[in-house]
Amino acid sequence: MIPIDLKGRKALITGGDSGLGAATAKSLAQAGADIAIAYRDGPQNAEGVAATAKSFGVKASIVRLADVADQGDVTALFAWMDSEFDGIDILVNNAGMDGPRAMCAQSDPAAWRRVLEVDLFGPFYCSREAVARMSKQGRGVIINTTSVHEFIPWAGYSAYTSAKAGLSMFNKTLAQEVAGQGIRVIAVAPGAIKTPINANVWQDPKGLSDLDAKIPMNRVGEPDEIGHVIAFLCSDLAGYMTGLTVAVDGGMLLYPDFRHGG
Ligand code: BGC
């Protein structure tokens, strides 16, 4: 058996209290990593995720990150990480939002900017703090959660697609910068996964069948199916991977309409 072994690694997950972040916290803990869960809203969910992580015998703590797009809040988060965990080996830039649906001409510039700030500036602020620490120890992994929408245009979500495509290029550029310092930087692009962000679609029978039709595997993914891949990518088993995007999407990127003629 080849184990995914993250024993003793210190992992920080932004938005670790729900959806993909919570599943990732669980997977990393299952692989033996100590877990820091940064949450924005009430602590109850984060406490639940921490309890699950602890059940795997690792350390788990929660911390409030009021706004990942606020550089001061991010600085404070990493100061907390220093005092609570004495370092960081894994950063998962998971916190994100898709923003209100609006066609470009009708969209509110302030709302558009906010999506860019959370989805792109947030990972940038967190990564620069992480790199400052990881480069000193000559080791670290940064995971950037993008989306299939770093590749697939999505009407009504131009801020989101732009932010995710931007994050993809940030991911590659950062990977190039820090590869020589022992730091790997990898983007994970989930497809449609059952989380709160798209619950209004997959909980609605019509929305679900429309969504399934876009997925060659014909089903929405489970959060654990992202968490497990992230655990592998953070481990030394993936030690020669950096700078790419790993899609975990049931084939959504395969242009499913082309199954039938052309
Ligand atoms: C979005 C989901 C959507 C999925 C596939 C994700 O990035 O957050 O709402 O279901 O992409 O379109």
PDB file of C-alpha atoms and ligand atoms in Angstrom:
ATOM      1  CA  MET A   1       0.000   0.000   0.000  1.00  0.00           C
ATOM      2  CA  ILE A   2       1.261   3.494  -0.816  1.00  0.00           C
ATOM      3  CA  PRO A   3       0.125   5.810   2.011  1.00  0.00           C
ATOM      4  CA  ILE A   4      -0.661   9.509   1.759  1.00  0.00           C
ATOM      5  CA  ASP A   5       1.439  10.608   4.701  1.00  0.00           C
ATOM      6  CA  LEU A   6       1.207  14.207   5.962  1.00  0.00           C
ATOM      7  CA  LYS A   7       2.157  13.413   9.553  1.00  0.00           C
ATOM      8  CA  GLY A   8       3.392  16.495  11.403  1.00  0.00           C
ATOM      9  CA  ARG A   9       2.678  18.896   8.516  1.00  0.00           C
ATOM     10  CA  LYS A  10       0.937  22.124   9.496  1.00  0.00           C
ATOM     11  CA  ALA A  11      -1.920  23.020   7.173  1.00  0.00           C
ATOM     12  CA  LEU A  12      -3.942  26.237   6.986  1.00  0.00           C
ATOM     13  CA  ILE A  13      -7.228  26.197   5.073  1.00  0.00           C
ATOM     14  CA  THR A  14      -9.076  29.421   4.364  1.00  0.00           C
ATOM     15  CA  GLY A  15     -12.832  28.938   4.367  1.00  0.00           C
ATOM     16  CA  GLY A  16     -12.147  25.637   6.121  1.00  0.00           C
ATOM     17  CA  ASP A  17     -15.486  25.658   7.904  1.00  0.00           C
ATOM     18  CA  SER A  18     -17.712  24.631   5.024  1.00  0.00           C
ATOM     19  CA  GLY A  19     -17.980  22.972   1.602  1.00  0.00           C
ATOM     20  CA  LEU A  20     -14.710  22.058  -0.078  1.00  0.00           C
ATOM     21  CA  GLY A  21     -12.674  23.645   2.721  1.00  0.00           C
ATOM     22  CA  ALA A  22     -14.264  21.425   5.370  1.00  0.00           C
ATOM     23  CA  ALA A  23     -13.781  18.313   3.230  1.00  0.00           C
ATOM     24  CA  THR A  24     -10.143  19.271   2.628  1.00  0.00           C
ATOM     25  CA  ALA A  25      -9.562  19.785   6.356  1.00  0.00           C
ATOM     26  CA  LYS A  26     -10.918  16.292   6.974  1.00  0.00           C
ATOM     27  CA  SER A  27      -8.799  14.663   4.255  1.00  0.00           C
ATOM     28  CA  LEU A  28      -5.593  16.396   5.367  1.00  0.00           C
ATOM     29  CA  ALA A  29      -6.280  15.384   8.982  1.00  0.00           C
ATOM     30  CA  GLN A  30      -6.927  11.785   7.881  1.00  0.00           C
ATOM     31  CA  ALA A  31      -3.472  11.867   6.284  1.00  0.00           C
ATOM     32  CA  GLY A  32      -1.996  13.066   9.595  1.00  0.00           C
ATOM     33  CA  ALA A  33      -1.629  16.825   9.140  1.00  0.00           C
ATOM     34  CA  ASP A  34      -2.331  19.326  11.911  1.00  0.00           C
ATOM     35  CA  ILE A  35      -5.120  21.622  10.820  1.00  0.00           C
ATOM     36  CA  ALA A  36      -5.825  25.348  11.138  1.00  0.00           C
ATOM     37  CA  ILE A  37      -9.337  26.249  10.042  1.00  0.00           C
ATOM     38  CA  ALA A  38      -9.870  29.889   9.102  1.00  0.00           C
ATOM     39  CA  TYR A  39     -13.554  30.833   9.092  1.00  0.00           C
ATOM     40  CA  ARG A  40     -15.486  34.038   8.500  1.00  0.00           C
ATOM     41  CA  ASP A  41     -18.982  33.520   9.896  1.00  0.00           C
ATOM     42  CA  GLY A  42     -19.955  32.029  13.275  1.00  0.00           C
ATOM     43  CA  PRO A  43     -17.503  29.544  14.831  1.00  0.00           C
ATOM     44  CA  GLN A  44     -19.952  26.609  15.124  1.00  0.00           C
ATOM     45  CA  ASN A  45     -19.189  24.998  11.753  1.00  0.00           C
ATOM     46  CA  ALA A  46     -15.459  25.520  12.212  1.00  0.00           C
ATOM     47  CA  GLU A  47     -15.652  23.879  15.635  1.00  0.00           C
ATOM     48  CA  GLY A  48     -17.415  20.898  14.076  1.00  0.00           C
ATOM     49  CA  VAL A  49     -14.712  20.557  11.413  1.00  0.00           C
ATOM     50  CA  ALA A  50     -12.015  20.816  14.098  1.00  0.00           C
ATOM     51  CA  ALA A  51     -13.707  18.061  16.118  1.00  0.00           C
ATOM     52  CA  THR A  52     -13.751  15.800  13.041  1.00  0.00           C
ATOM     53  CA  ALA A  53     -10.066  16.540  12.392  1.00  0.00           C
ATOM     54  CA  LYS A  54      -9.154  15.804  16.017  1.00  0.00           C
ATOM     55  CA  SER A  55     -10.897  12.430  15.788  1.00  0.00           C
ATOM     56  CA  PHE A  56      -8.000  11.416  13.506  1.00  0.00           C
ATOM     57  CA  GLY A  57      -5.539  12.177  16.310  1.00  0.00           C
ATOM     58  CA  VAL A  58      -4.156  15.457  14.982  1.00  0.00           C
ATOM     59  CA  LYS A  59      -4.100  18.960  16.393  1.00  0.00           C
ATOM     60  CA  ALA A  60      -6.863  21.226  15.042  1.00  0.00           C
ATOM     61  CA  SER A  61      -7.557  24.878  15.857  1.00  0.00           C
ATOM     62  CA  ILE A  62      -9.938  27.462  14.495  1.00  0.00           C
ATOM     63  CA  VAL A  63      -9.318  31.134  13.808  1.00  0.00           C
ATOM     64  CA  ARG A  64     -11.538  33.937  12.569  1.00  0.00           C
ATOM     65  CA  LEU A  65     -10.503  35.507   9.284  1.00  0.00           C
ATOM     66  CA  ALA A  66     -12.977  38.327   8.869  1.00  0.00           C
ATOM     67  CA  ASP A  67     -11.988  39.181   5.298  1.00  0.00           C
ATOM     68  CA  VAL A  68      -9.441  37.322   3.165  1.00  0.00           C
ATOM     69  CA  ALA A  69      -9.376  40.381   0.898  1.00  0.00           C
ATOM     70  CA  ASP A  70      -8.138  42.587   3.742  1.00  0.00           C
ATOM     71  CA  GLN A  71      -4.368  42.524   3.875  1.00  0.00           C
ATOM     72  CA  GLY A  72      -4.321  43.434   7.581  1.00  0.00           C
ATOM     73  CA  ASP A  73      -6.624  40.522   8.427  1.00  0.00           C
ATOM     74  CA  VAL A  74      -4.353  38.163   6.488  1.00  0.00           C
ATOM     75  CA  THR A  75      -1.238  39.471   8.253  1.00  0.00           C
ATOM     76  CA  ALA A  76      -2.958  38.842  11.594  1.00  0.00           C
ATOM     77  CA  LEU A  77      -3.956  35.338  10.466  1.00  0.00           C
ATOM     78  CA  PHE A  78      -0.360  34.380   9.750  1.00  0.00           C
ATOM     79  CA  ALA A  79       0.871  35.925  13.021  1.00  0.00           C
ATOM     80  CA  TRP A  80      -1.681  33.671  14.747  1.00  0.00           C
ATOM     81  CA  MET A  81      -0.393  30.706  12.705  1.00  0.00           C
ATOM     82  CA  ASP A  82       3.148  31.478  13.921  1.00  0.00           C
ATOM     83  CA  SER A  83       2.134  31.541  17.561  1.00  0.00           C
ATOM     84  CA  GLU A  84      -0.401  28.688  17.474  1.00  0.00           C
ATOM     85  CA  PHE A  85       1.414  26.259  15.111  1.00  0.00           C
ATOM     86  CA  ASP A  86       4.940  27.646  14.950  1.00  0.00           C
ATOM     87  CA  GLY A  87       5.033  27.536  11.158  1.00  0.00           C
ATOM     88  CA  ILE A  88       3.157  26.442   8.061  1.00  0.00           C
ATOM     89  CA  ASP A  89       3.803  23.618   5.581  1.00  0.00           C
ATOM     90  CA  ILE A  90       0.565  23.639   3.599  1.00  0.00           C
ATOM     91  CA  LEU A  91      -1.663  26.542   2.590  1.00  0.00           C
ATOM     92  CA  VAL A  92      -4.984  25.813   0.908  1.00  0.00           C
ATOM     93  CA  ASN A  93      -6.408  28.967  -0.661  1.00  0.00           C
ATOM     94  CA  ASN A  94      -9.992  27.781  -0.578  1.00  0.00           C
ATOM     95  CA  ALA A  95     -12.086  30.791   0.511  1.00  0.00           C
ATOM     96  CA  GLY A  96     -13.984  32.186  -2.444  1.00  0.00           C
ATOM     97  CA  MET A  97     -17.285  33.421  -3.828  1.00  0.00           C
ATOM     98  CA  ASP A  98     -19.020  33.411  -7.183  1.00  0.00           C
ATOM     99  CA  GLY A  99     -20.863  36.718  -6.688  1.00  0.00           C
ATOM    100  CA  PRO A 100     -24.295  37.792  -7.888  1.00  0.00           C
ATOM    101  CA  ARG A 101     -25.383  36.551 -11.322  1.00  0.00           C
ATOM    102  CA  ALA A 102     -25.527  39.483 -13.738  1.00  0.00           C
ATOM    103  CA  MET A 103     -24.724  39.937 -17.400  1.00  0.00           C
ATOM    104  CA  CYS A 104     -21.750  42.190 -17.941  1.00  0.00           C
ATOM    105  CA  ALA A 105     -23.698  45.278 -19.040  1.00  0.00           C
ATOM    106  CA  GLN A 106     -25.982  45.044 -15.999  1.00  0.00           C
ATOM    107  CA  SER A 107     -23.389  44.080 -13.422  1.00  0.00           C
ATOM    108  CA  ASP A 108     -22.513  46.309 -10.507  1.00  0.00           C
ATOM    109  CA  PRO A 109     -18.824  47.304 -10.669  1.00  0.00           C
ATOM    110  CA  ALA A 110     -18.507  47.205  -6.866  1.00  0.00           C
ATOM    111  CA  ALA A 111     -19.826  43.626  -6.746  1.00  0.00           C
ATOM    112  CA  TRP A 112     -17.526  42.684  -9.635  1.00  0.00           C
ATOM    113  CA  ARG A 113     -14.533  44.160  -7.831  1.00  0.00           C
ATOM    114  CA  ARG A 114     -15.428  42.333  -4.625  1.00  0.00           C
ATOM    115  CA  VAL A 115     -15.279  38.936  -6.378  1.00  0.00           C
ATOM    116  CA  LEU A 116     -11.829  39.783  -7.748  1.00  0.00           C
ATOM    117  CA  GLU A 117     -10.684  40.897  -4.319  1.00  0.00           C
ATOM    118  CA  VAL A 118     -11.848  37.734  -2.540  1.00  0.00           C
ATOM    119  CA  ASP A 119     -10.976  35.172  -5.247  1.00  0.00           C
ATOM    120  CA  LEU A 120      -7.712  36.653  -6.514  1.00  0.00           C
ATOM    121  CA  PHE A 121      -6.294  39.178  -4.056  1.00  0.00           C
ATOM    122  CA  GLY A 122      -7.162  36.843  -1.147  1.00  0.00           C
ATOM    123  CA  PRO A 123      -4.965  33.987  -2.417  1.00  0.00           C
ATOM    124  CA  PHE A 124      -2.274  36.528  -3.342  1.00  0.00           C
ATOM    125  CA  TYR A 125      -2.193  38.007   0.185  1.00  0.00           C
ATOM    126  CA  CYS A 126      -2.156  34.561   1.806  1.00  0.00           C
ATOM    127  CA  SER A 127       0.449  33.141  -0.577  1.00  0.00           C
ATOM    128  CA  ARG A 128       2.922  35.950  -0.005  1.00  0.00           C
ATOM    129  CA  GLU A 129       2.745  35.386   3.758  1.00  0.00           C
ATOM    130  CA  ALA A 130       3.120  31.627   3.280  1.00  0.00           C
ATOM    131  CA  VAL A 131       6.054  31.929   0.883  1.00  0.00           C
ATOM    132  CA  ALA A 132       7.913  34.202   3.325  1.00  0.00           C
ATOM    133  CA  ARG A 133       7.759  31.364   5.868  1.00  0.00           C
ATOM    134  CA  MET A 134       8.090  28.305   3.587  1.00  0.00           C
ATOM    135  CA  SER A 135      11.148  29.664   1.793  1.00  0.00           C
ATOM    136  CA  LYS A 136      13.023  29.825   5.110  1.00  0.00           C
ATOM    137  CA  GLN A 137      12.388  26.125   5.762  1.00  0.00           C
ATOM    138  CA  GLY A 138      12.928  25.136   2.118  1.00  0.00           C
ATOM    139  CA  ARG A 139       9.640  23.253   1.982  1.00  0.00           C
ATOM    140  CA  GLY A 140       5.953  23.895   1.468  1.00  0.00           C
ATOM    141  CA  VAL A 141       2.893  23.384  -0.692  1.00  0.00           C
ATOM    142  CA  ILE A 142       0.340  25.974  -1.765  1.00  0.00           C
ATOM    143  CA  ILE A 143      -2.962  24.819  -3.260  1.00  0.00           C
ATOM    144  CA  ASN A 144      -5.070  27.351  -5.138  1.00  0.00           C
ATOM    145  CA  THR A 145      -8.694  26.391  -5.609  1.00  0.00           C
ATOM    146  CA  THR A 146      -9.750  27.581  -9.043  1.00  0.00           C
ATOM    147  CA  SER A 147     -12.667  26.030 -10.937  1.00  0.00           C
ATOM    148  CA  VAL A 148     -13.496  24.518 -14.291  1.00  0.00           C
ATOM    149  CA  HIS A 149     -14.437  28.152 -14.936  1.00  0.00           C
ATOM    150  CA  GLU A 150     -10.793  29.065 -15.206  1.00  0.00           C
ATOM    151  CA  PHE A 151     -11.324  27.411 -18.648  1.00  0.00           C
ATOM    152  CA  ILE A 152     -15.088  27.451 -19.348  1.00  0.00           C
ATOM    153  CA  PRO A 153     -16.845  30.792 -19.871  1.00  0.00           C
ATOM    154  CA  TRP A 154     -19.992  31.197 -17.742  1.00  0.00           C
ATOM    155  CA  ALA A 155     -22.589  33.780 -18.734  1.00  0.00           C
ATOM    156  CA  GLY A 156     -23.562  35.981 -15.804  1.00  0.00           C
ATOM    157  CA  TYR A 157     -20.368  35.252 -13.878  1.00  0.00           C
ATOM    158  CA  SER A 158     -17.721  37.260 -15.685  1.00  0.00           C
ATOM    159  CA  ALA A 159     -16.115  38.396 -12.421  1.00  0.00           C
ATOM    160  CA  TYR A 160     -15.814  34.797 -11.213  1.00  0.00           C
ATOM    161  CA  THR A 161     -14.420  33.426 -14.474  1.00  0.00           C
ATOM    162  CA  SER A 162     -11.979  36.328 -14.715  1.00  0.00           C
ATOM    163  CA  ALA A 163     -10.834  35.857 -11.121  1.00  0.00           C
ATOM    164  CA  LYS A 164     -10.356  32.090 -11.543  1.00  0.00           C
ATOM    165  CA  ALA A 165      -8.486  32.457 -14.835  1.00  0.00           C
ATOM    166  CA  GLY A 166      -6.338  35.105 -13.155  1.00  0.00           C
ATOM    167  CA  LEU A 167      -5.725  32.811 -10.200  1.00  0.00           C
ATOM    168  CA  SER A 168      -4.613  30.087 -12.600  1.00  0.00           C
ATOM    169  CA  MET A 169      -1.925  32.329 -14.073  1.00  0.00           C
ATOM    170  CA  PHE A 170      -0.953  33.537 -10.596  1.00  0.00           C
ATOM    171  CA  ASN A 171      -0.593  29.864  -9.657  1.00  0.00           C
ATOM    172  CA  LYS A 172       1.793  29.185 -12.541  1.00  0.00           C
ATOM    173  CA  THR A 173       3.821  32.339 -12.066  1.00  0.00           C
ATOM    174  CA  LEU A 174       4.226  31.797  -8.342  1.00  0.00           C
ATOM    175  CA  ALA A 175       5.189  28.159  -8.965  1.00  0.00           C
ATOM    176  CA  GLN A 176       7.902  29.318 -11.338  1.00  0.00           C
ATOM    177  CA  GLU A 177       9.180  31.856  -8.791  1.00  0.00           C
ATOM    178  CA  VAL A 178       9.461  29.482  -5.839  1.00  0.00           C
ATOM    179  CA  ALA A 179      10.230  26.055  -7.327  1.00  0.00           C
ATOM    180  CA  GLY A 180      13.912  26.503  -6.477  1.00  0.00           C
ATOM    181  CA  GLN A 181      12.988  27.097  -2.825  1.00  0.00           C
ATOM    182  CA  GLY A 182      11.328  23.721  -2.368  1.00  0.00           C
ATOM    183  CA  ILE A 183       7.806  25.145  -2.586  1.00  0.00           C
ATOM    184  CA  ARG A 184       5.230  23.532  -4.871  1.00  0.00           C
ATOM    185  CA  VAL A 185       2.200  25.504  -6.067  1.00  0.00           C
ATOM    186  CA  ILE A 186      -0.739  23.650  -7.603  1.00  0.00           C
ATOM    187  CA  ALA A 187      -4.228  24.684  -8.649  1.00  0.00           C
ATOM    188  CA  VAL A 188      -7.191  22.362  -8.247  1.00  0.00           C
ATOM    189  CA  ALA A 189     -10.139  23.038 -10.547  1.00  0.00           C
ATOM    190  CA  PRO A 190     -13.318  21.468  -9.177  1.00  0.00           C
ATOM    191  CA  GLY A 191     -16.301  20.969 -11.433  1.00  0.00           C
ATOM    192  CA  ALA A 192     -19.809  20.854  -9.975  1.00  0.00           C
ATOM    193  CA  ILE A 193     -19.462  19.539  -6.430  1.00  0.00           C
ATOM    194  CA  LYS A 194     -22.223  19.290  -3.806  1.00  0.00           C
ATOM    195  CA  THR A 195     -21.465  22.290  -1.604  1.00  0.00           C
ATOM    196  CA  PRO A 196     -23.448  25.279  -0.330  1.00  0.00           C
ATOM    197  CA  ILE A 197     -22.162  27.507  -3.178  1.00  0.00           C
ATOM    198  CA  ASN A 198     -24.369  25.736  -5.748  1.00  0.00           C
ATOM    199  CA  ALA A 199     -26.987  24.121  -3.474  1.00  0.00           C
ATOM    200  CA  ASN A 200     -29.757  26.114  -5.191  1.00  0.00           C
ATOM    201  CA  VAL A 201     -28.922  24.240  -8.410  1.00  0.00           C
ATOM    202  CA  TRP A 202     -28.293  20.648  -7.263  1.00  0.00           C
ATOM    203  CA  GLN A 203     -31.185  20.678  -4.790  1.00  0.00           C
ATOM    204  CA  ASP A 204     -33.596  21.582  -7.576  1.00  0.00           C
ATOM    205  CA  PRO A 205     -34.502  18.532  -9.756  1.00  0.00           C
ATOM    206  CA  LYS A 206     -34.547  20.561 -12.996  1.00  0.00           C
ATOM    207  CA  GLY A 207     -31.287  22.311 -12.126  1.00  0.00           C
ATOM    208  CA  LEU A 208     -29.684  18.986 -11.236  1.00  0.00           C
ATOM    209  CA  SER A 209     -30.604  17.269 -14.504  1.00  0.00           C
ATOM    210  CA  ASP A 210     -29.355  20.298 -16.467  1.00  0.00           C
ATOM    211  CA  LEU A 211     -26.105  20.138 -14.499  1.00  0.00           C
ATOM    212  CA  ASP A 212     -25.717  16.362 -14.874  1.00  0.00           C
ATOM    213  CA  ALA A 213     -26.060  16.756 -18.643  1.00  0.00           C
ATOM    214  CA  LYS A 214     -22.921  18.889 -18.613  1.00  0.00           C
ATOM    215  CA  ILE A 215     -20.913  16.173 -16.874  1.00  0.00           C
ATOM    216  CA  PRO A 216     -19.820  13.081 -18.842  1.00  0.00           C
ATOM    217  CA  MET A 217     -19.782  11.034 -15.631  1.00  0.00           C
ATOM    218  CA  ASN A 218     -23.373  12.184 -15.228  1.00  0.00           C
ATOM    219  CA  ARG A 219     -23.243  13.056 -11.557  1.00  0.00           C
ATOM    220  CA  VAL A 220     -22.306  15.960  -9.301  1.00  0.00           C
ATOM    221  CA  GLY A 221     -19.127  15.340  -7.310  1.00  0.00           C
ATOM    222  CA  GLU A 222     -18.772  14.825  -3.563  1.00  0.00           C
ATOM    223  CA  PRO A 223     -16.632  17.237  -1.482  1.00  0.00           C
ATOM    224  CA  ASP A 224     -14.413  14.325  -0.367  1.00  0.00           C
ATOM    225  CA  GLU A 225     -13.479  13.742  -3.996  1.00  0.00           C
ATOM    226  CA  ILE A 226     -11.753  17.124  -3.918  1.00  0.00           C
ATOM    227  CA  GLY A 227     -10.300  16.713  -0.417  1.00  0.00           C
ATOM    228  CA  HIS A 228      -8.665  13.386  -1.267  1.00  0.00           C
ATOM    229  CA  VAL A 229      -6.989  14.787  -4.373  1.00  0.00           C
ATOM    230  CA  ILE A 230      -5.706  17.785  -2.413  1.00  0.00           C
ATOM    231  CA  ALA A 231      -4.266  15.470   0.265  1.00  0.00           C
ATOM    232  CA  PHE A 232      -2.390  13.552  -2.434  1.00  0.00           C
ATOM    233  CA  LEU A 233      -1.123  16.751  -4.086  1.00  0.00           C
ATOM    234  CA  CYS A 234       0.152  18.039  -0.725  1.00  0.00           C
ATOM    235  CA  SER A 235       2.011  14.808  -0.051  1.00  0.00           C
ATOM    236  CA  ASP A 236       5.492  13.809  -1.147  1.00  0.00           C
ATOM    237  CA  LEU A 237       3.881  11.319  -3.535  1.00  0.00           C
ATOM    238  CA  ALA A 238       3.221  14.359  -5.726  1.00  0.00           C
ATOM    239  CA  GLY A 239       6.680  15.766  -5.028  1.00  0.00           C
ATOM    240  CA  TYR A 240       7.534  16.340  -8.693  1.00  0.00           C
ATOM    241  CA  MET A 241       4.306  18.218  -9.542  1.00  0.00           C
ATOM    242  CA  THR A 242       4.118  21.992  -9.572  1.00  0.00           C
ATOM    243  CA  GLY A 243       2.574  24.882 -11.500  1.00  0.00           C
ATOM    244  CA  LEU A 244      -0.300  23.039 -13.131  1.00  0.00           C
ATOM    245  CA  THR A 245      -4.051  22.893 -12.718  1.00  0.00           C
ATOM    246  CA  VAL A 246      -5.520  19.536 -11.761  1.00  0.00           C
ATOM    247  CA  ALA A 247      -9.168  19.307 -12.843  1.00  0.00           C
ATOM    248  CA  VAL A 248     -11.460  17.192 -10.671  1.00  0.00           C
ATOM    249  CA  ASP A 249     -14.673  17.514 -12.622  1.00  0.00           C
ATOM    250  CA  GLY A 250     -16.166  14.190 -13.763  1.00  0.00           C
ATOM    251  CA  GLY A 251     -15.118  15.174 -17.281  1.00  0.00           C
ATOM    252  CA  MET A 252     -16.871  18.565 -17.437  1.00  0.00           C
ATOM    253  CA  LEU A 253     -13.949  19.968 -19.420  1.00  0.00           C
ATOM    254  CA  LEU A 254     -14.392  17.341 -22.145  1.00  0.00           C
ATOM    255  CA  TYR A 255     -16.990  19.262 -24.222  1.00  0.00           C
ATOM    256  CA  PRO A 256     -19.719  16.644 -23.518  1.00  0.00           C
ATOM    257  CA  ASP A 257     -21.892  17.862 -26.413  1.00  0.00           C
ATOM    258  CA  PHE A 258     -19.313  16.416 -28.777  1.00  0.00           C
ATOM    259  CA  ARG A 259     -20.235  12.900 -27.689  1.00  0.00           C
ATOM    260  CA  HIS A 260     -22.905  13.184 -30.367  1.00  0.00           C
ATOM    261  CA  GLY A 261     -21.425  13.990 -33.770  1.00  0.00           C
ATOM    262  CA  GLY A 262     -19.815  17.269 -34.725  1.00  0.00           C
TER     263      GLY A 262
HETATM  264  C1  BGC B   1     -19.136  26.870  -9.205  1.00  0.00           C
HETATM  265  C2  BGC B   1     -20.363  26.003  -9.109  1.00  0.00           C
HETATM  266  C3  BGC B   1     -20.660  25.333 -10.439  1.00  0.00           C
HETATM  267  C4  BGC B   1     -19.426  24.654 -10.973  1.00  0.00           C
HETATM  268  C5  BGC B   1     -19.639  24.067 -12.352  1.00  0.00           C
HETATM  269  C6  BGC B   1     -18.006  26.043  -9.749  1.00  0.00           C
HETATM  270  O1  BGC B   1     -16.856  26.791  -9.849  1.00  0.00           O
HETATM  271  O2  BGC B   1     -18.814  27.392  -7.937  1.00  0.00           O
HETATM  272  O3  BGC B   1     -21.467  26.800  -8.713  1.00  0.00           O
HETATM  273  O4  BGC B   1     -21.686  24.370 -10.266  1.00  0.00           O
HETATM  274  O5  BGC B   1     -18.352  25.554 -11.015  1.00  0.00           O
HETATM  275  O6  BGC B   1     -20.229  24.972 -13.225  1.00  0.00           O
END
